[in-house]
Amino acid sequence: MVRSPSAQPNPVQLEFWFELASNYSYLSVMRIEEATRQMGVDLIWRPFLLGPIFRAQGWNNSPFVIQKAKGDYVWRDMVRQCAKHGLPWVQPSVFPRPSVLPSRVALLGADQPWVGDFCRAVMTRNFAHDEDINDPASVRTILKNLGLPADQVMTDAVSEANQGKLRTQTQAAMNKGVFGAPTFFVGQEMFWGNDRLDDALAWCGSVRPRDHDG
Amino acid sequence: MVRSPSAQPNPVQLEFWFELASNYSYLSVMRIEEATRQMGVDLIWRPFLLGPIFRAQGWNNSPFVIQKAKGDYVWRDMVRQCAKHGLPWVQPSVFPRPSVLPSRVALLGADQPWVGDFCRAVMTRNFAHDEDINDPASVRTILKNLGLPADQVMTDAVSEANQGKLRTQTQAAMNKGVFGAPTFFVGQEMFWGNDRLDDALAWCGSVRPRDHDG
């Protein structure tokens, strides 16, 4: 069933916790806005950093780096998954890429209409073009291409207040039980991994509007 | 496309690496025989033990036990996954359950027509009835219920030769890059997790018979 947002004054909310350095987040970032729009689901963008969450688990890197067998598999899996989803794919020559600057921008814009376009552009750089995503020049270029006041956005993104907000957001992820990315919440119901995005969307369709807040 | 096995003298082979203590293996064990039969795919049962593979990664237990946040999530995920697949589910009060004895039996019977029924019965005890799967009495009961010569099977299963064969099988899993269960192979193509069983089956449909051996 396709519900138009206008017919749904209090649409069901899908919280999307993602990390711009995460390859499985890439798969979700590229399709989640269109998928939720078609369902009339309210998409809440929640960028956060996986690094502190991995460190809290005692890991100094991505499990795809620490566990070699899993890492080897993941890069083959990504080839197949991207083919399945019709997405371009180049294995990043640096993984995981530092992502703190674009994450700060994404958090700053999380409620803005441009957040989806921005995140897709960052993900495309990382996983389709194998390009750095953390240098100010590339972030500035993405913002300018979106017709945004790049200088102002960059200044606000690196402000002390916004830096603190990203730390708080990452801590909030940990407090909610997030241990990887992407993770989706419909109310208290948690779904981990791009493999569960369709289940999370189906869950949205099964709850009454704002049921999940109760 | 449904191919009958008789029409396919050299059917594509799907290797199914699984562990009887693994909850995500449960989801695959319960449906893989019927799914491959319908496709005319040759199913190769490959029981192995995850314990030695986890220990080789430096873990002294299942990651679902070591990583508390992931473990908490997994038990909720299983409720939803079993509902989706129409399978009964009771969270095991002991996890992971020791599984060496039924694994030895499954390996002994891997080429026998009863292996699927045996594995489904063990999985049902573990994940639908919350019962021990490693005590000889319960394994014997399962074998008897299948009309098999339980005493002989048990004797053969715990023979020195069969014990060594299970160790070899587990080492072979590690050599192939297996790091979790279930894992599927179509030729050299590896698929990890029950979430990839449908992709593995689709891959079987995309290769010519015995193409994958070449």
CSV table of C-alpha atoms in Angstrom, one decimal:
chain,number,residue,atom,x,y,z
A,1,MET,CA,0.0,0.0,0.0
A,2,VAL,CA,1.3,3.4,-0.9
A,3,ARG,CA,0.3,6.1,1.5
A,4,SER,CA,0.8,9.7,0.7
A,5,PRO,CA,2.4,11.7,3.5
A,6,SER,CA,-0.4,14.2,3.3
A,7,ALA,CA,-3.0,11.5,4.0
A,8,GLN,CA,-1.0,10.6,7.2
A,9,PRO,CA,-0.8,13.5,9.6
A,10,ASN,CA,1.2,11.5,12.1
A,11,PRO,CA,3.2,9.1,10.0
A,12,VAL,CA,5.1,6.2,11.5
A,13,GLN,CA,8.7,7.2,12.1
A,14,LEU,CA,11.7,5.1,11.0
A,15,GLU,CA,15.0,6.1,12.7
A,16,PHE,CA,18.0,5.4,10.5
A,17,TRP,CA,21.3,5.1,12.4
A,18,PHE,CA,24.1,5.0,9.9
A,19,GLU,CA,27.9,5.7,9.5
A,20,LEU,CA,29.3,7.3,6.4
A,21,ALA,CA,32.3,5.0,6.4
A,22,SER,CA,30.2,1.8,6.6
A,23,ASN,CA,29.8,-0.2,3.4
A,24,TYR,CA,26.5,-1.8,4.5
A,25,SER,CA,25.2,1.7,5.4
A,26,TYR,CA,26.0,2.6,1.8
A,27,LEU,CA,23.4,0.1,0.6
A,28,SER,CA,20.7,1.6,2.8
A,29,VAL,CA,21.6,5.3,2.3
A,30,MET,CA,21.2,4.9,-1.4
A,31,ARG,CA,17.6,3.6,-1.2
A,32,ILE,CA,16.0,4.5,2.1
A,33,GLU,CA,14.7,7.9,1.3
A,34,GLU,CA,12.8,6.8,-1.8
A,35,ALA,CA,11.5,3.6,0.0
A,36,THR,CA,10.2,5.5,3.0
A,37,ARG,CA,8.7,8.3,0.8
A,38,GLN,CA,6.7,5.7,-1.2
A,39,MET,CA,5.3,4.2,2.1
A,40,GLY,CA,4.6,7.6,3.7
A,41,VAL,CA,7.0,6.8,6.5
A,42,ASP,CA,8.7,9.6,8.3
A,43,LEU,CA,12.5,9.1,7.9
A,44,ILE,CA,14.7,10.3,10.7
A,45,TRP,CA,18.4,10.5,9.7
A,46,ARG,CA,20.7,9.6,12.6
A,47,PRO,CA,24.3,9.8,11.5
A,48,PHE,CA,26.8,8.6,14.2
A,49,LEU,CA,30.4,7.3,14.5
A,50,LEU,CA,31.1,3.6,14.7
A,51,GLY,CA,34.7,4.1,16.0
A,52,PRO,CA,33.8,4.8,19.6
A,53,ILE,CA,31.3,2.0,19.6
A,54,PHE,CA,33.9,-0.5,18.3
A,55,ARG,CA,36.4,0.8,20.9
A,56,ALA,CA,33.9,0.3,23.7
A,57,GLN,CA,33.7,-3.4,22.5
A,58,GLY,CA,37.5,-3.5,22.8
A,59,TRP,CA,38.2,-3.3,19.0
A,60,ASN,CA,40.7,-0.8,17.6
A,61,ASN,CA,39.3,-1.1,14.0
A,62,SER,CA,36.4,-2.4,12.0
A,63,PRO,CA,35.6,-6.1,12.5
A,64,PHE,CA,36.0,-6.4,8.8
A,65,VAL,CA,39.7,-5.5,9.2
A,66,ILE,CA,40.3,-7.3,12.5
A,67,GLN,CA,38.7,-10.6,11.3
A,68,LYS,CA,40.5,-11.3,8.1
A,69,ALA,CA,38.2,-14.2,6.9
A,70,LYS,CA,35.1,-12.0,7.5
A,71,GLY,CA,36.7,-9.1,5.7
A,72,ASP,CA,37.7,-11.1,2.7
A,73,TYR,CA,34.1,-12.3,2.5
A,74,VAL,CA,32.5,-8.9,2.9
A,75,TRP,CA,34.2,-7.5,-0.2
A,76,ARG,CA,32.9,-10.3,-2.3
A,77,ASP,CA,29.5,-9.9,-0.7
A,78,MET,CA,29.4,-6.2,-1.5
A,79,VAL,CA,30.1,-7.0,-5.2
A,80,ARG,CA,27.0,-9.2,-5.3
A,81,GLN,CA,24.9,-6.9,-3.1
A,82,CYS,CA,25.6,-3.9,-5.2
A,83,ALA,CA,24.8,-5.8,-8.4
A,84,LYS,CA,21.5,-6.9,-6.7
A,85,HIS,CA,20.6,-3.3,-5.8
A,86,GLY,CA,21.8,-1.8,-9.1
A,87,LEU,CA,24.4,0.3,-7.3
A,88,PRO,CA,27.9,1.1,-8.5
A,89,TRP,CA,30.8,-0.4,-6.4
A,90,VAL,CA,34.5,0.0,-6.1
A,91,GLN,CA,36.2,-1.5,-3.1
A,92,PRO,CA,37.6,1.4,-1.1
A,93,SER,CA,41.4,1.4,-1.1
A,94,VAL,CA,41.2,2.9,2.4
A,95,PHE,CA,38.8,1.2,4.8
A,96,PRO,CA,37.2,2.4,7.0
A,97,ARG,CA,37.7,5.9,5.7
A,98,PRO,CA,37.8,8.7,8.3
A,99,SER,CA,34.3,10.2,8.2
A,100,VAL,CA,34.0,12.7,11.1
A,101,LEU,CA,33.7,15.8,9.0
A,102,PRO,CA,30.9,14.7,6.7
A,103,SER,CA,29.2,13.1,9.7
A,104,ARG,CA,29.2,16.5,11.4
A,105,VAL,CA,27.7,18.0,8.3
A,106,ALA,CA,25.1,15.2,8.0
A,107,LEU,CA,24.1,15.7,11.6
A,108,LEU,CA,23.8,19.5,11.1
A,109,GLY,CA,21.5,18.8,8.2
A,110,ALA,CA,19.7,15.9,9.6
A,111,ASP,CA,16.4,17.7,9.6
A,112,GLN,CA,17.1,19.6,6.4
A,113,PRO,CA,15.7,18.6,2.9
A,114,TRP,CA,19.2,18.2,1.6
A,115,VAL,CA,20.5,15.6,4.0
A,116,GLY,CA,19.6,12.7,1.7
A,117,ASP,CA,21.3,14.2,-1.3
A,118,PHE,CA,24.4,15.0,0.8
A,119,CYS,CA,24.7,11.5,2.3
A,120,ARG,CA,24.2,9.9,-1.1
A,121,ALA,CA,27.0,12.1,-2.5
A,122,VAL,CA,29.4,11.2,0.3
A,123,MET,CA,28.6,7.5,0.0
A,124,THR,CA,29.1,7.6,-3.8
A,125,ARG,CA,32.5,9.2,-3.3
A,126,ASN,CA,33.5,6.5,-0.8
A,127,PHE,CA,32.1,3.4,-2.4
A,128,ALA,CA,31.7,4.2,-6.1
A,129,HIS,CA,34.6,6.5,-6.7
A,130,ASP,CA,37.1,5.4,-4.0
A,131,GLU,CA,37.7,9.0,-3.0
A,132,ASP,CA,38.5,10.6,0.4
A,133,ILE,CA,35.3,11.8,2.2
A,134,ASN,CA,36.9,13.6,5.1
A,135,ASP,CA,38.9,16.4,3.5
A,136,PRO,CA,37.2,19.8,3.7
A,137,ALA,CA,37.6,20.5,-0.1
A,138,SER,CA,35.6,17.5,-1.1
A,139,VAL,CA,32.9,18.2,1.5
A,140,ARG,CA,32.8,21.8,0.3
A,141,THR,CA,32.4,20.6,-3.3
A,142,ILE,CA,29.5,18.4,-2.4
A,143,LEU,CA,27.7,21.2,-0.6
A,144,LYS,CA,28.3,23.6,-3.5
A,145,ASN,CA,27.0,21.1,-6.0
A,146,LEU,CA,23.8,21.0,-3.8
A,147,GLY,CA,23.5,24.7,-4.1
A,148,LEU,CA,24.1,25.2,-0.4
A,149,PRO,CA,26.1,28.0,1.3
A,150,ALA,CA,29.2,25.8,1.8
A,151,ASP,CA,31.2,28.1,3.9
A,152,GLN,CA,28.5,28.7,6.4
A,153,VAL,CA,27.5,25.0,6.6
A,154,MET,CA,31.2,24.0,7.1
A,155,THR,CA,31.6,26.6,9.9
A,156,ASP,CA,28.5,25.5,11.6
A,157,ALA,CA,29.4,21.8,11.2
A,158,VAL,CA,32.8,22.2,13.0
A,159,SER,CA,31.5,24.4,15.7
A,160,GLU,CA,32.0,23.3,19.3
A,161,ALA,CA,28.3,22.8,19.7
A,162,ASN,CA,27.9,20.6,16.7
A,163,GLN,CA,31.0,18.5,17.6
A,164,GLY,CA,29.5,17.9,21.0
A,165,LYS,CA,26.2,17.0,19.4
A,166,LEU,CA,27.8,14.3,17.3
A,167,ARG,CA,29.5,12.9,20.4
A,168,THR,CA,26.1,12.9,22.2
A,169,GLN,CA,24.5,11.2,19.2
A,170,THR,CA,27.1,8.4,19.2
A,171,GLN,CA,26.6,7.9,22.9
A,172,ALA,CA,22.9,7.8,22.4
A,173,ALA,CA,23.4,5.0,19.8
A,174,MET,CA,25.4,3.0,22.3
A,175,ASN,CA,22.7,3.6,25.0
A,176,LYS,CA,20.0,2.3,22.6
A,177,GLY,CA,22.0,-0.9,22.1
A,178,VAL,CA,23.4,-0.1,18.6
A,179,PHE,CA,26.5,-2.2,17.9
A,180,GLY,CA,26.8,-1.8,14.2
A,181,ALA,CA,25.5,0.1,11.2
A,182,PRO,CA,23.1,0.5,9.6
A,183,THR,CA,20.6,0.1,12.4
A,184,PHE,CA,16.9,0.9,12.2
A,185,PHE,CA,14.4,1.6,14.9
A,186,VAL,CA,10.6,1.7,14.6
A,187,GLY,CA,9.7,2.8,18.1
A,188,GLN,CA,11.5,0.4,20.4
A,189,GLU,CA,11.9,-2.3,17.7
A,190,MET,CA,15.5,-2.5,16.5
A,191,PHE,CA,16.6,-3.9,13.2
A,192,TRP,CA,20.3,-4.4,12.4
A,193,GLY,CA,21.9,-4.3,8.9
A,194,ASN,CA,20.8,-3.5,5.4
A,195,ASP,CA,19.5,-7.0,5.3
A,196,ARG,CA,16.8,-5.9,7.7
A,197,LEU,CA,15.7,-2.7,6.0
A,198,ASP,CA,12.8,-4.4,4.2
A,199,ASP,CA,11.7,-6.0,7.5
A,200,ALA,CA,11.9,-2.6,9.2
A,201,LEU,CA,9.8,-1.0,6.4
A,202,ALA,CA,7.3,-3.9,6.7
A,203,TRP,CA,7.2,-3.3,10.5
A,204,CYS,CA,6.3,0.4,9.8
A,205,GLY,CA,3.4,-0.8,7.7
A,206,SER,CA,2.2,-3.0,10.5
A,207,VAL,CA,1.9,-0.4,13.2
A,208,ARG,CA,-0.7,2.3,13.4
A,209,PRO,CA,0.5,5.8,13.2
A,210,ARG,CA,2.3,6.7,16.4
A,211,ASP,CA,1.3,3.3,17.9
A,212,HIS,CA,5.0,2.8,18.3
A,213,ASP,CA,5.5,5.8,20.5
A,214,GLY,CA,3.1,4.4,23.2
B,1,MET,CA,12.2,-22.5,-12.8
B,2,VAL,CA,11.6,-25.9,-11.1
B,3,ARG,CA,14.0,-28.5,-12.5
B,4,SER,CA,13.4,-32.1,-11.6
B,5,PRO,CA,16.5,-34.0,-10.4
B,6,SER,CA,16.0,-36.7,-13.0
B,7,ALA,CA,16.1,-34.1,-15.8
B,8,GLN,CA,19.5,-32.9,-14.5
B,9,PRO,CA,22.1,-35.7,-14.5
B,10,ASN,CA,24.8,-33.4,-13.1
B,11,PRO,CA,22.9,-31.0,-10.9
B,12,VAL,CA,24.4,-27.9,-9.4
B,13,GLN,CA,25.7,-28.6,-5.9
B,14,LEU,CA,25.0,-26.4,-2.9
B,15,GLU,CA,27.4,-27.1,0.0
B,16,PHE,CA,25.7,-26.3,3.3
B,17,TRP,CA,28.1,-25.7,6.2
B,18,PHE,CA,26.2,-25.6,9.5
B,19,GLU,CA,26.5,-26.0,13.3
B,20,LEU,CA,23.7,-27.7,15.3
B,21,ALA,CA,24.2,-25.2,18.1
B,22,SER,CA,23.8,-22.2,15.9
B,23,ASN,CA,20.5,-20.4,15.9
B,24,TYR,CA,20.8,-18.9,12.4
B,25,SER,CA,21.7,-22.4,11.2
B,26,TYR,CA,18.4,-23.5,12.6
B,27,LEU,CA,16.6,-21.2,10.2
B,28,SER,CA,18.4,-22.8,7.2
B,29,VAL,CA,18.3,-26.4,8.4
B,30,MET,CA,14.5,-26.3,8.6
B,31,ARG,CA,14.0,-25.2,5.0
B,32,ILE,CA,17.0,-25.9,2.9
B,33,GLU,CA,16.2,-29.5,1.9
B,34,GLU,CA,12.8,-28.7,0.5
B,35,ALA,CA,14.1,-25.5,-1.2
B,36,THR,CA,17.0,-27.3,-3.0
B,37,ARG,CA,14.7,-30.3,-3.9
B,38,GLN,CA,12.3,-27.9,-5.6
B,39,MET,CA,15.1,-26.4,-7.6
B,40,GLY,CA,16.7,-29.7,-8.5
B,41,VAL,CA,19.9,-28.6,-6.7
B,42,ASP,CA,22.1,-31.2,-5.1
B,43,LEU,CA,22.4,-30.5,-1.4
B,44,ILE,CA,25.6,-31.4,0.3
B,45,TRP,CA,25.3,-31.4,4.2
B,46,ARG,CA,28.5,-30.2,5.9
B,47,PRO,CA,28.1,-30.2,9.7
B,48,PHE,CA,31.1,-28.7,11.5
B,49,LEU,CA,31.9,-27.2,14.9
B,50,LEU,CA,32.1,-23.5,15.4
B,51,GLY,CA,33.9,-23.6,18.7
B,52,PRO,CA,37.4,-24.3,17.2
B,53,ILE,CA,36.8,-21.6,14.6
B,54,PHE,CA,35.8,-19.0,17.2
B,55,ARG,CA,38.8,-20.0,19.3
B,56,ALA,CA,41.1,-19.5,16.3
B,57,GLN,CA,39.7,-15.9,16.2
B,58,GLY,CA,40.6,-15.5,19.9
B,59,TRP,CA,37.1,-15.9,21.2
B,60,ASN,CA,36.3,-18.3,24.0
B,61,ASN,CA,32.5,-18.3,23.3
B,62,SER,CA,29.9,-17.3,20.7
B,63,PRO,CA,30.1,-13.6,19.7
B,64,PHE,CA,26.4,-13.5,20.7
B,65,VAL,CA,27.6,-14.2,24.3
B,66,ILE,CA,30.8,-12.1,24.2
B,67,GLN,CA,29.1,-9.0,22.7
B,68,LYS,CA,26.2,-8.3,25.0
B,69,ALA,CA,24.5,-5.7,22.8
B,70,LYS,CA,24.6,-8.0,19.8
B,71,GLY,CA,23.4,-11.0,21.8
B,72,ASP,CA,20.4,-9.0,23.2
B,73,TYR,CA,19.5,-8.1,19.6
B,74,VAL,CA,19.9,-11.6,18.2
B,75,TRP,CA,17.2,-13.0,20.5
B,76,ARG,CA,14.8,-10.4,19.5
B,77,ASP,CA,15.7,-10.9,15.8
B,78,MET,CA,15.1,-14.6,16.1
B,79,VAL,CA,11.6,-14.1,17.4
B,80,ARG,CA,10.9,-12.0,14.3
B,81,GLN,CA,12.8,-14.3,11.9
B,82,CYS,CA,11.0,-17.4,13.1
B,83,ALA,CA,7.6,-15.7,12.8
B,84,LYS,CA,8.6,-14.8,9.2
B,85,HIS,CA,9.6,-18.3,8.3
B,86,GLY,CA,6.7,-19.9,10.2
B,87,LEU,CA,9.0,-21.7,12.6
B,88,PRO,CA,8.5,-22.4,16.3
B,89,TRP,CA,10.9,-20.6,18.6
B,90,VAL,CA,11.9,-20.8,22.3
B,91,GLN,CA,15.1,-19.0,23.3
B,92,PRO,CA,17.5,-21.7,24.5
B,93,SER,CA,18.2,-21.5,28.3
B,94,VAL,CA,21.7,-22.8,27.5
B,95,PHE,CA,23.5,-21.1,24.5
B,96,PRO,CA,25.5,-22.2,22.7
B,97,ARG,CA,24.5,-25.8,23.6
B,98,PRO,CA,27.3,-28.5,23.4
B,99,SER,CA,26.6,-30.2,20.0
B,100,VAL,CA,29.6,-32.5,19.4
B,101,LEU,CA,27.6,-35.8,19.7
B,102,PRO,CA,24.8,-34.9,17.2
B,103,SER,CA,27.4,-33.3,15.0
B,104,ARG,CA,29.2,-36.6,14.8
B,105,VAL,CA,26.0,-38.4,14.0
B,106,ALA,CA,25.1,-35.8,11.3
B,107,LEU,CA,28.5,-36.1,9.7
B,108,LEU,CA,28.2,-39.9,9.8
B,109,GLY,CA,24.9,-39.6,8.0
B,110,ALA,CA,25.8,-36.7,5.7
B,111,ASP,CA,25.3,-38.8,2.6
B,112,GLN,CA,22.4,-40.8,4.0
B,113,PRO,CA,18.7,-40.0,3.2
B,114,TRP,CA,18.0,-39.5,6.9
B,115,VAL,CA,20.4,-36.6,7.5
B,116,GLY,CA,17.8,-33.9,6.9
B,117,ASP,CA,15.3,-35.5,9.2
B,118,PHE,CA,17.9,-36.0,11.9
B,119,CYS,CA,19.2,-32.4,11.7
B,120,ARG,CA,15.7,-31.0,11.8
B,121,ALA,CA,14.9,-33.1,14.9
B,122,VAL,CA,18.0,-31.9,16.7
B,123,MET,CA,17.3,-28.3,15.8
B,124,THR,CA,13.7,-28.6,17.0
B,125,ARG,CA,14.9,-29.9,20.3
B,126,ASN,CA,17.4,-27.1,20.7
B,127,PHE,CA,15.4,-24.1,19.4
B,128,ALA,CA,11.7,-25.1,19.7
B,129,HIS,CA,11.8,-27.3,22.9
B,130,ASP,CA,14.8,-25.8,24.7
B,131,GLU,CA,16.2,-29.3,25.3
B,132,ASP,CA,19.7,-30.7,25.6
B,133,ILE,CA,20.9,-32.0,22.2
B,134,ASN,CA,24.2,-33.6,23.4
B,135,ASP,CA,23.2,-36.4,25.8
B,136,PRO,CA,23.3,-39.8,24.3
B,137,ALA,CA,19.7,-40.6,25.4
B,138,SER,CA,18.2,-37.8,23.4
B,139,VAL,CA,20.3,-38.6,20.3
B,140,ARG,CA,19.3,-42.2,20.6
B,141,THR,CA,15.6,-41.3,20.8
B,142,ILE,CA,15.8,-39.2,17.7
B,143,LEU,CA,17.5,-42.0,15.8
B,144,LYS,CA,15.0,-44.6,17.0
B,145,ASN,CA,12.1,-42.3,16.0
B,146,LEU,CA,13.6,-42.2,12.5
B,147,GLY,CA,13.6,-46.0,12.4
B,148,LEU,CA,17.3,-46.3,12.4
B,149,PRO,CA,19.6,-48.8,14.2
B,150,ALA,CA,20.4,-46.4,17.0
B,151,ASP,CA,23.0,-48.4,18.8
B,152,GLN,CA,25.0,-49.1,15.7
B,153,VAL,CA,24.8,-45.4,14.5
B,154,MET,CA,25.9,-44.2,18.0
B,155,THR,CA,28.8,-46.6,18.1
B,156,ASP,CA,29.9,-45.6,14.6
B,157,ALA,CA,29.4,-41.9,15.4
B,158,VAL,CA,31.8,-41.9,18.4
B,159,SER,CA,34.4,-44.1,16.7
B,160,GLU,CA,37.9,-42.7,16.6
B,161,ALA,CA,37.7,-42.5,12.8
B,162,ASN,CA,34.5,-40.5,12.8
B,163,GLN,CA,35.8,-38.2,15.6
B,164,GLY,CA,38.8,-37.5,13.5
B,165,LYS,CA,36.6,-36.9,10.4
B,166,LEU,CA,34.7,-34.1,12.3
B,167,ARG,CA,37.9,-32.5,13.3
B,168,THR,CA,39.1,-32.6,9.7
B,169,GLN,CA,35.7,-31.2,8.5
B,170,THR,CA,36.0,-28.3,10.9
B,171,GLN,CA,39.6,-27.6,9.8
B,172,ALA,CA,38.4,-27.8,6.2
B,173,ALA,CA,35.7,-25.1,7.0
B,174,MET,CA,38.4,-22.8,8.4
B,175,ASN,CA,40.6,-23.4,5.3
B,176,LYS,CA,37.7,-22.4,3.1
B,177,GLY,CA,37.3,-19.1,4.9
B,178,VAL,CA,34.3,-20.1,6.9
B,179,PHE,CA,34.0,-17.8,10.0
B,180,GLY,CA,30.4,-18.4,11.0
B,181,ALA,CA,27.3,-20.5,10.3
B,182,PRO,CA,25.4,-21.2,8.3
B,183,THR,CA,27.7,-20.7,5.3
B,184,PHE,CA,26.9,-21.9,1.7
B,185,PHE,CA,29.2,-22.6,-1.2
B,186,VAL,CA,28.2,-22.9,-4.9
B,187,GLY,CA,31.5,-23.8,-6.3
B,188,GLN,CA,34.0,-21.2,-5.0
B,189,GLU,CA,31.2,-18.7,-4.4
B,190,MET,CA,30.7,-18.3,-0.6
B,191,PHE,CA,27.5,-17.0,1.1
B,192,TRP,CA,27.3,-16.3,4.8
B,193,GLY,CA,24.2,-16.4,6.9
B,194,ASN,CA,20.6,-17.6,6.6
B,195,ASP,CA,20.0,-14.1,5.1
B,196,ARG,CA,22.0,-15.2,2.1
B,197,LEU,CA,20.4,-18.6,1.5
B,198,ASP,CA,18.0,-17.2,-1.1
B,199,ASP,CA,20.9,-15.5,-2.9
B,200,ALA,CA,22.8,-18.8,-2.8
B,201,LEU,CA,19.9,-20.6,-4.3
B,202,ALA,CA,19.5,-18.0,-7.0
B,203,TRP,CA,23.2,-18.4,-7.7
B,204,CYS,CA,22.6,-22.1,-8.2
B,205,GLY,CA,20.0,-21.2,-10.8
B,206,SER,CA,22.4,-18.9,-12.6
B,207,VAL,CA,25.2,-21.4,-13.2
B,208,ARG,CA,25.2,-24.2,-15.7
B,209,PRO,CA,25.3,-27.7,-14.2
B,210,ARG,CA,28.9,-28.3,-13.1
B,211,ASP,CA,30.0,-24.9,-14.4
B,212,HIS,CA,31.0,-24.1,-10.9
B,213,ASP,CA,33.4,-27.0,-10.7
B,214,GLY,CA,35.5,-25.7,-13.6
